[in-house]
Coordinates of C-alpha atoms in Angstrom, one line a residue:
M362 CA 0.0 -0.1 0.2
T363 CA 0.9 3.6 -0.8
M364 CA 1.2 5.9 1.9
Q365 CA -1.9 7.6 0.6
E366 CA -3.7 4.4 0.6
K367 CA -2.8 3.7 4.1
I368 CA -4.1 7.2 4.8
N369 CA -7.4 6.9 3.0
E370 CA -7.8 3.8 5.1
L371 CA -6.9 5.6 8.5
L372 CA -9.7 8.3 7.5
S373 CA -12.2 5.4 6.5
L374 CA -11.5 3.7 10.0
R375 CA -12.2 7.2 11.7
E376 CA -15.3 8.0 9.8
K377 CA -16.3 4.3 10.7
A378 CA -15.7 4.5 14.6
R379 CA -17.1 7.9 14.8
L380 CA -20.7 6.4 13.6
G381 CA -20.6 4.1 16.7
G382 CA -23.5 1.5 16.2
G383 CA -24.4 2.9 12.9
Q384 CA -26.3 5.8 11.8
D385 CA -29.9 4.0 12.6
K386 CA -29.3 3.7 16.2
I387 CA -27.8 7.4 16.4
D388 CA -31.5 8.3 14.8
K389 CA -33.3 6.3 17.5
Q390 CA -31.4 8.3 20.2
H391 CA -32.5 11.5 18.3
A392 CA -36.1 10.2 18.4
K393 CA -35.9 9.7 21.9
G394 CA -34.8 13.4 22.5
K395 CA -31.0 12.2 23.3
Y396 CA -27.9 13.3 21.8
S397 CA -25.2 10.6 20.7
A398 CA -22.4 10.2 23.2
R399 CA -20.1 12.1 20.1
E400 CA -22.5 15.0 19.9
R401 CA -22.4 15.6 23.8
L402 CA -18.9 16.1 23.9
L403 CA -18.7 18.2 20.7
M404 CA -21.5 20.6 22.4
F405 CA -19.8 20.4 25.8
L406 CA -16.2 21.1 25.0
D407 CA -14.8 24.0 23.3
E408 CA -14.6 23.7 19.4
G409 CA -11.9 22.0 17.8
S410 CA -10.4 21.0 21.2
F411 CA -11.6 17.4 21.7
E412 CA -8.5 14.5 21.3
E413 CA -9.9 11.2 21.1
F414 CA -8.3 8.2 23.1
D415 CA -8.7 4.7 21.6
M416 CA -10.6 5.1 19.1
F417 CA -9.6 1.6 17.3
L418 CA -10.0 -0.1 20.9
T419 CA -12.3 -3.3 20.2
H420 CA -13.8 -5.6 22.7
R421 CA -12.0 -9.0 23.6
C422 CA -15.5 -11.3 24.2
V423 CA -15.6 -14.5 22.1
D424 CA -18.8 -15.8 23.3
F425 CA -22.6 -15.4 22.6
G426 CA -21.9 -14.2 19.2
L427 CA -20.0 -11.1 19.7
E428 CA -16.8 -12.5 18.4
N429 CA -18.1 -11.5 14.9
D430 CA -18.9 -7.8 16.1
H431 CA -16.1 -5.5 16.9
P432 CA -17.3 -1.8 16.9
L433 CA -14.7 0.3 16.6
G434 CA -14.2 2.3 20.3
D435 CA -16.5 -0.1 21.7
G436 CA -19.2 1.5 23.8
V437 CA -17.4 4.7 25.1
I438 CA -15.4 7.9 23.8
T439 CA -12.7 9.0 25.9
G440 CA -10.2 12.1 25.5
Y441 CA -9.7 15.4 26.6
G442 CA -10.4 18.9 25.6
T443 CA -11.0 22.3 26.9
V444 CA -13.9 24.2 28.1
N445 CA -13.4 27.9 28.0
G446 CA -9.5 27.4 27.5
R447 CA -9.4 25.3 30.6
L448 CA -8.1 21.5 30.3
V449 CA -10.8 19.0 31.3
Y450 CA -10.9 15.1 30.6
V451 CA -14.2 13.5 29.5
Y452 CA -16.0 9.9 28.8
S453 CA -18.9 9.3 27.2
Q454 CA -21.0 6.1 27.0
D455 CA -22.2 5.3 23.7
F456 CA -25.7 3.6 23.9
T457 CA -25.5 2.9 20.1
V458 CA -22.8 0.3 20.8
F459 CA -24.3 -2.8 22.7
G460 CA -26.5 -0.4 24.8
G461 CA -23.5 1.2 26.0
S462 CA -22.8 -1.4 28.4
L463 CA -19.5 -1.8 30.4
S464 CA -17.1 -4.2 28.9
E465 CA -13.7 -4.9 30.1
T466 CA -12.3 -2.7 27.3
V467 CA -14.7 0.4 28.3
A468 CA -13.6 0.2 31.6
Q469 CA -10.2 0.1 30.5
K470 CA -10.7 3.4 28.3
I471 CA -12.5 4.9 31.2
N472 CA -9.7 4.3 33.5
K473 CA -7.0 5.8 31.0
V474 CA -8.9 9.1 31.4
Q475 CA -9.3 8.7 35.2
D476 CA -5.5 8.4 35.5
Q477 CA -4.5 11.1 33.0
A478 CA -6.7 13.6 35.0
M479 CA -5.3 12.5 38.1
K480 CA -1.6 12.8 36.5
V481 CA -2.2 16.1 35.2
G482 CA -4.7 17.5 37.6
A483 CA -7.7 18.3 35.4
P484 CA -11.5 17.9 36.1
L485 CA -13.0 14.3 34.9
I486 CA -16.4 14.8 33.3
G487 CA -18.5 11.3 32.6
F488 CA -21.5 11.3 30.6
N489 CA -23.5 8.3 31.2
D490 CA -25.8 6.4 29.0
S491 CA -25.8 2.8 29.5
G492 CA -27.5 -0.4 30.0
G493 CA -25.3 -1.9 32.4
A494 CA -22.5 -4.4 32.6
R495 CA -22.2 -6.4 29.8
I496 CA -23.4 -9.7 30.3
Q497 CA -21.5 -11.3 27.8
E498 CA -18.3 -10.7 29.6
G499 CA -19.7 -11.8 33.0
V500 CA -17.0 -11.0 35.8
A501 CA -14.8 -8.9 33.5
S502 CA -17.3 -6.5 33.3
L503 CA -18.0 -6.3 36.9
A504 CA -14.2 -5.8 37.5
G505 CA -14.0 -3.4 35.3
Y506 CA -16.7 -1.4 37.4
S507 CA -14.8 -1.9 40.6
S508 CA -11.6 -0.6 38.7
I509 CA -13.6 2.7 38.0
F510 CA -14.7 3.2 41.5
Q511 CA -11.3 2.6 43.0
R512 CA -10.1 5.4 40.6
N513 CA -13.1 7.6 41.7
V514 CA -12.4 7.1 45.2
L515 CA -8.4 8.2 44.8
A516 CA -9.6 11.2 42.8
S517 CA -12.0 12.4 45.4
G518 CA -10.7 15.8 46.7
V519 CA -8.0 15.6 44.2
V520 CA -9.5 17.0 41.0
P521 CA -13.4 17.7 40.6
Q522 CA -15.3 14.7 39.3
I523 CA -18.8 15.5 37.5
S524 CA -21.4 12.7 36.3
V525 CA -23.9 13.7 33.7
I526 CA -26.7 11.0 33.5
F527 CA -28.3 11.4 30.2
G528 CA -29.7 8.0 30.0
P529 CA -30.3 5.2 31.8
C530 CA -27.5 4.1 34.8
A531 CA -28.8 1.3 37.1
G532 CA -27.4 -1.3 39.1
G533 CA -23.3 -1.5 40.1
A534 CA -23.3 1.6 37.6
V535 CA -25.0 3.8 40.2
Y536 CA -21.9 4.0 42.4
S537 CA -19.3 5.7 40.0
P538 CA -21.8 8.8 40.3
A539 CA -22.4 8.7 43.7
L540 CA -18.6 8.8 44.3
T541 CA -18.3 11.9 42.4
D542 CA -18.6 15.4 43.4
F543 CA -21.9 16.6 41.4
I544 CA -24.7 14.6 39.3
M545 CA -26.6 15.9 36.7
M546 CA -29.9 14.2 35.4
A547 CA -32.2 14.9 32.2
K548 CA -35.8 14.8 32.8
N549 CA -38.0 12.3 31.3
T550 CA -34.8 10.6 29.6
S551 CA -32.6 9.5 32.5
Y552 CA -33.0 7.3 35.6
M553 CA -30.6 6.0 38.2
F554 CA -31.3 3.1 40.9
V555 CA -29.7 0.0 42.1
T556 CA -32.8 -2.2 41.1
G557 CA -35.4 -1.8 38.6
P558 CA -39.3 -1.9 38.9
K559 CA -39.3 -5.5 37.8
V560 CA -37.2 -6.6 41.0
V561 CA -39.0 -4.0 42.9
K562 CA -42.1 -6.0 42.2
T563 CA -40.7 -9.3 43.0
V564 CA -39.4 -8.5 46.0
T565 CA -41.5 -6.0 47.5
N566 CA -44.7 -6.3 45.7
E567 CA -44.7 -2.8 44.7
D568 CA -46.0 -1.2 41.3
V569 CA -43.4 1.7 40.5
T570 CA -42.5 3.2 36.8
T571 CA -39.0 3.8 36.2
E572 CA -39.4 7.5 36.0
D573 CA -41.2 7.5 39.7
L574 CA -38.3 4.8 41.0
G575 CA -35.2 6.6 39.9
G576 CA -36.2 9.7 37.6
A577 CA -34.6 13.3 37.7
S578 CA -37.3 14.9 39.2
V579 CA -37.4 11.8 42.4
H580 CA -33.5 11.9 43.0
A581 CA -33.8 15.9 42.5
R582 CA -36.5 16.4 45.0
K583 CA -36.6 13.1 47.5
S584 CA -33.3 11.4 47.6
G585 CA -30.9 14.4 47.1
V586 CA -28.5 11.8 44.6
A587 CA -28.8 14.5 42.1
H588 CA -27.8 17.9 42.4
F589 CA -29.2 19.3 39.2
A590 CA -32.2 18.1 37.0
V591 CA -32.5 19.6 33.7
N592 CA -35.3 19.9 31.2
T593 CA -32.9 18.9 27.8
E594 CA -29.2 18.1 27.5
E595 CA -28.6 21.5 25.8
E596 CA -29.6 23.0 29.0
G597 CA -27.8 20.7 31.0
I598 CA -24.3 21.1 29.1
A599 CA -24.8 24.9 29.6
L600 CA -25.4 24.5 33.2
L601 CA -22.4 22.1 33.3
R602 CA -20.0 24.8 31.3
E603 CA -21.2 27.4 34.2
L604 CA -20.6 24.8 37.1
I605 CA -16.8 24.5 35.8
S606 CA -16.1 28.2 35.5
Y607 CA -16.5 28.1 39.3
L608 CA -13.9 25.4 40.0
P609 CA -10.0 24.7 40.2
S610 CA -8.8 22.4 37.9
N611 CA -7.4 20.4 41.2
N612 CA -6.9 20.9 44.9
M613 CA -3.4 22.4 44.7
E614 CA -5.0 25.6 42.5
E615 CA -7.0 28.5 43.6
P616 CA -10.2 28.8 42.2
P617 CA -10.9 31.0 38.9
Y618 CA -10.7 34.9 39.1
V619 CA -13.6 36.5 36.7
P620 CA -12.9 40.4 36.7
T621 CA -16.3 42.2 37.7
N622 CA -17.3 46.0 37.1
D623 CA -19.8 45.6 40.4
P624 CA -18.2 47.7 42.9
I625 CA -16.9 46.5 46.0
N626 CA -18.5 49.2 48.0
R627 CA -21.9 49.2 46.3
L628 CA -24.6 49.7 49.2
E629 CA -27.7 47.7 49.3
D630 CA -30.1 49.8 51.1
S631 CA -33.1 46.7 50.5
L632 CA -30.9 44.8 53.0
N633 CA -31.7 47.1 56.0
S634 CA -35.4 46.3 55.5
I635 CA -35.5 42.9 54.5
I636 CA -35.9 41.2 58.0
P637 CA -39.5 41.3 59.1
D638 CA -40.3 43.1 62.4
N639 CA -42.2 40.4 63.5
P640 CA -39.3 37.2 64.2
N641 CA -41.8 34.5 63.0
L642 CA -42.3 36.3 59.9
P643 CA -40.2 34.5 56.8
Y644 CA -38.3 36.3 54.0
D645 CA -36.1 34.5 51.0
V646 CA -32.5 34.8 52.0
K647 CA -31.9 34.2 48.3
N648 CA -32.6 37.9 48.0
V649 CA -29.9 38.8 50.4
I650 CA -27.5 36.6 48.7
G651 CA -28.5 38.0 45.2
A652 CA -28.1 41.8 46.7
I653 CA -24.4 40.9 47.6
V654 CA -22.5 38.6 45.0
D655 CA -21.0 39.9 41.9
D656 CA -23.7 41.1 39.6
G657 CA -26.4 39.1 41.3
K658 CA -25.4 35.7 39.7
F659 CA -25.8 32.8 42.1
L660 CA -25.2 29.0 40.8
E661 CA -27.7 27.0 43.4
I662 CA -26.7 23.6 44.0
Q663 CA -29.7 20.9 45.0
S664 CA -32.1 23.9 44.7
S665 CA -35.2 21.2 45.2
F666 CA -33.8 19.3 48.0
A667 CA -33.9 20.1 51.4
Q668 CA -35.2 23.7 50.8
N669 CA -34.3 24.6 54.5
L670 CA -30.7 25.1 53.7
V671 CA -29.5 26.7 50.6
I672 CA -26.0 26.1 49.1
G673 CA -24.2 27.2 45.8
F674 CA -21.4 29.0 44.2
A675 CA -20.9 33.1 43.7
R676 CA -18.1 35.5 43.2
M677 CA -17.3 38.5 45.2
N678 CA -15.0 40.7 43.9
G679 CA -14.3 38.2 41.1
M680 CA -13.4 35.4 43.2
T681 CA -15.4 32.1 44.0
I682 CA -17.1 31.6 47.2
G683 CA -19.1 28.7 48.5
I684 CA -22.4 29.8 49.9
V685 CA -24.4 28.0 52.8
A686 CA -27.4 29.8 54.2
N687 CA -30.4 28.9 56.0
Q688 CA -33.7 29.6 54.5
P689 CA -36.5 30.9 56.6
K690 CA -38.7 30.8 53.8
Y691 CA -39.1 27.0 54.0
L692 CA -39.4 25.0 57.5
A693 CA -38.3 28.5 59.2
G694 CA -35.0 27.5 58.1
V695 CA -34.6 24.6 60.6
L696 CA -32.0 22.1 60.4
D697 CA -33.1 18.6 60.0
I698 CA -31.3 15.3 57.9
N699 CA -31.4 16.1 54.9
S700 CA -30.4 19.7 55.1
S701 CA -27.5 18.6 57.3
R702 CA -26.2 16.0 54.8
K703 CA -26.6 18.5 51.8
G704 CA -24.8 21.2 53.8
G705 CA -22.2 18.9 54.8
R706 CA -21.2 17.5 51.8
F707 CA -20.9 21.1 49.8
I708 CA -18.6 22.5 52.9
R709 CA -16.3 19.3 52.7
F710 CA -16.1 19.5 48.8
C711 CA -15.3 23.7 49.0
D712 CA -12.9 23.0 51.7
A713 CA -11.2 20.2 49.2
F714 CA -11.0 22.6 46.3
N715 CA -9.9 25.8 48.4
I716 CA -12.9 27.6 47.9
P717 CA -14.2 30.1 50.9
L718 CA -17.2 29.6 52.7
L719 CA -19.7 32.5 53.6
T720 CA -22.4 31.4 56.0
L721 CA -25.5 33.3 56.2
V722 CA -27.3 32.3 59.3
D723 CA -30.9 32.5 60.5
V724 CA -31.9 29.1 62.2
P725 CA -34.2 28.3 65.2
G726 CA -32.9 25.2 65.7
F727 CA -33.1 21.3 64.9
L728 CA -36.3 19.8 63.6
P729 CA -37.9 17.9 66.4
G730 CA -40.0 14.7 66.0
T731 CA -39.7 10.9 66.3
G732 CA -39.0 10.9 62.3
Q733 CA -35.8 12.9 62.6
E734 CA -34.7 11.1 65.7
Y735 CA -35.5 7.6 64.5
G736 CA -33.7 8.6 61.3
G737 CA -30.4 9.5 62.9
L738 CA -30.6 13.4 63.2
I739 CA -27.7 13.2 65.7
V740 CA -25.5 11.5 63.7
H741 CA -26.2 13.6 60.3
G742 CA -26.5 16.7 62.1
A743 CA -22.8 16.1 63.4
K744 CA -22.0 15.6 59.7
L745 CA -22.8 19.5 59.1
L746 CA -20.8 20.4 62.4
Y747 CA -17.8 18.1 61.5
A748 CA -17.5 19.6 58.1
Y749 CA -17.3 23.0 59.4
A750 CA -14.9 21.9 62.0
E751 CA -12.5 19.9 60.0
S752 CA -12.3 23.2 56.8
T753 CA -9.2 25.3 56.6
V754 CA -10.2 27.5 54.0
P755 CA -11.3 31.3 54.8
K756 CA -14.6 31.2 56.8
V757 CA -17.1 34.1 57.2
T758 CA -20.1 34.0 59.3
I759 CA -23.2 36.6 59.2
I760 CA -25.8 36.3 61.6
L761 CA -28.8 37.8 60.0
R762 CA -31.3 37.1 62.7
K763 CA -31.8 33.6 64.9
D764 CA -29.4 31.7 66.0
Y765 CA -30.5 29.4 68.7
G766 CA -29.3 26.5 70.8
G767 CA -27.3 23.4 69.3
A768 CA -27.9 25.3 66.0
Y769 CA -25.7 27.9 66.9
C770 CA -23.1 25.5 67.9
V771 CA -23.3 24.1 64.0
M772 CA -23.1 27.2 61.7
S773 CA -19.6 28.2 61.6
P774 CA -19.5 30.0 64.6
K775 CA -15.9 31.3 66.3
T776 CA -15.5 28.2 68.2
L777 CA -15.5 25.9 65.4
R778 CA -12.6 28.2 63.7
G779 CA -14.8 30.7 62.3
D780 CA -12.5 33.4 60.8
I781 CA -14.7 36.4 61.0
N782 CA -18.2 36.4 62.2
Y783 CA -20.5 39.3 61.9
A784 CA -23.9 39.9 62.8
W785 CA -26.8 42.5 61.9
P786 CA -28.6 44.2 64.6
S787 CA -31.5 42.1 64.1
A788 CA -29.6 38.9 65.1
E789 CA -30.8 36.9 68.2
I790 CA -28.5 34.8 69.6
A791 CA -29.1 32.5 72.6
V792 CA -29.8 29.2 73.9
M793 CA -33.7 29.1 72.7
G794 CA -36.1 31.5 71.8
G795 CA -37.6 33.9 74.3
S796 CA -40.8 32.4 74.6
G797 CA -39.6 28.8 75.5
A798 CA -37.0 30.5 77.5
A799 CA -39.5 32.5 79.6
E800 CA -41.7 29.4 79.9
I801 CA -38.7 27.2 81.6
L802 CA -37.4 29.9 83.7
Y803 CA -40.7 31.1 85.1
G804 CA -43.0 28.2 84.6
S805 CA -43.0 27.7 88.5
Q806 CA -44.2 31.3 88.9
M807 CA -46.7 31.6 85.9
K808 CA -48.6 28.5 87.2
K809 CA -49.4 30.4 90.9
I810 CA -51.1 33.0 88.5
E811 CA -54.8 32.1 88.1
N812 CA -56.0 34.8 85.6
D813 CA -55.2 34.1 82.2
A814 CA -54.8 37.6 81.3
E815 CA -52.3 38.4 83.8
R816 CA -50.5 34.8 83.1
K817 CA -50.1 36.1 79.3
A818 CA -49.0 39.5 80.5
F819 CA -46.4 38.3 83.2
L820 CA -44.8 35.8 80.3
D821 CA -44.8 38.4 77.6
A822 CA -43.1 40.7 79.9
K823 CA -40.5 37.8 80.8
V824 CA -39.9 37.0 77.2
E825 CA -39.2 40.9 76.3
D826 CA -37.0 40.8 79.1
Y827 CA -35.1 37.8 78.0
R828 CA -34.9 39.2 74.7
E829 CA -33.0 42.4 75.8
K830 CA -30.6 40.5 78.1
F831 CA -29.7 37.7 75.7
A832 CA -31.4 37.7 72.3
N833 CA -29.6 40.4 70.6
P834 CA -26.0 40.1 69.1
Y835 CA -24.3 42.6 71.5
V836 CA -24.2 40.1 74.3
A837 CA -22.0 37.8 72.0
A838 CA -20.0 40.5 70.8
K839 CA -19.1 41.7 74.2
R840 CA -17.5 38.4 75.1
G841 CA -15.7 38.1 71.5
F842 CA -17.7 35.7 69.7
L843 CA -18.4 38.1 67.1
D844 CA -15.9 40.4 65.5
D845 CA -18.4 43.2 65.0
V846 CA -22.1 43.9 64.4
I847 CA -22.6 45.4 60.8
E848 CA -25.2 47.7 59.1
P849 CA -27.0 44.9 56.7
R850 CA -26.8 47.3 53.6
N851 CA -22.6 47.2 54.1
T852 CA -22.6 43.3 54.0
R853 CA -21.1 42.9 50.4
F854 CA -18.3 45.6 51.4
R855 CA -17.3 43.7 54.6
V856 CA -17.5 40.3 53.4
I857 CA -15.4 41.2 50.7
R858 CA -12.9 43.1 52.9
A859 CA -13.0 39.9 55.1
F860 CA -12.1 37.6 52.4
E861 CA -9.4 39.7 51.1
S862 CA -7.8 40.1 54.7
L863 CA -7.7 35.8 54.6
K864 CA -6.3 35.3 51.3
N865 CA -3.0 34.3 53.1
K866 CA -4.6 32.2 55.7
R867 CA -2.7 29.0 56.5
Q868 CA -4.2 26.5 59.0
E869 CA -3.2 22.8 59.0
N870 CA -5.7 19.8 60.5
P871 CA -3.4 17.3 62.7
A872 CA -1.5 14.7 60.8
K873 CA -3.5 11.5 60.3
K874 CA -4.2 8.7 57.8
H875 CA -7.8 9.9 57.7
D876 CA -10.6 11.1 59.7
N877 CA -13.8 9.3 61.0
L878 CA -16.7 11.4 59.7
P879 CA -19.9 10.5 61.4
M880 CA -21.9 8.2 58.7

């Protein structure tokens, strides 16, 4: 063969590999409202930046007729490219090739990009669209999953890992996404579960649809497994690119800096009146966040799950920060099992990747009830506390209103190594609310008052007395538990200055093999 003939052969093989399982199967993907594995990568990565690995790798199975069918590249497309000019490693499972099932060689391809991402310190993004383990390969396929899981664990906290579920992901396959930092799902076309509807029916006699068992809405609202649920793949890929813009490439880098024209000293007068005079009335903490961050932009994480706690990324004076905020608009902002899990994992992610933390506090306590206690509230609440206590990134806390009891101890106080703690004048910092405290402190005296009106007047007076003595920020400020009481409209300026003062913070935890986080 001449060189030109060899080149023509190469080009022909490349064209064949790019078609995966064939144009007819790609058309079926499109008919379901799904893109092909290659189309997803080309949409996600900067134009012309994709460099593919192992385009000609084929499976090694010689049983069940597969010895006569060797699609080039097997069931996954792998390689690297850039997003807004920054290097990322990617893999995209190809449903047109044996349903995207995982073979020994598919695992080998994924392992390669996992290893490369770790070696060079770049994020790893996986697009999942697979029928699961390739049954024809038996234990070799299962071993392939384990090899992926092992690398997920080793990469955790070293490079950001993001799983995008744009199709089926079931059985053992779900554990790789579960080990990564963020999971995105597409509504109506993706699902995740350990056991499917048929197994559920056999074992528990429950009738449940695929969507109700493991659809995007279920995992975004009920289980908290999905961090994002999008309506279309285009929407998801745009959101994915935005998410990456906030993250450093690895744990040795600082987060990206994005210049802003939003003035540091911008005053936000609306914040001076955002807290209702009645302490029992709600407000939306997202309005506080929007008022103080650069250009009002806030990327919320798990927006539909445990809505009593708000988490997400924003920038202040161009610097990426993670925000954790109690939400008085939902369950009065109490902490419970789900919000503690949600907040704890987000805080640990930020700490692993050098992202400073801003905590906005308005919390009346932990949610009472047998459901919470039987569900392990003690251990789950400790996860949130633990995350704050072990984190060494800059931490700024602002108490907006209520900060009561055990919840005070959890929400990044000075004694959990909070670096700079401020409070608004509306802050109420105490062991409990005035009404509960007065009933405990003066209960015996109240029993002696027979007249209902007099008893109420006595209680109201004692509640007010308690609030004046304890439920205000100045008691905490006098004891050094607050660094200052600030005017709400100055919050943006004070927070930015606080973070700037902490840029060179150096703090290390004691040497250990690893911690023993409450599970």
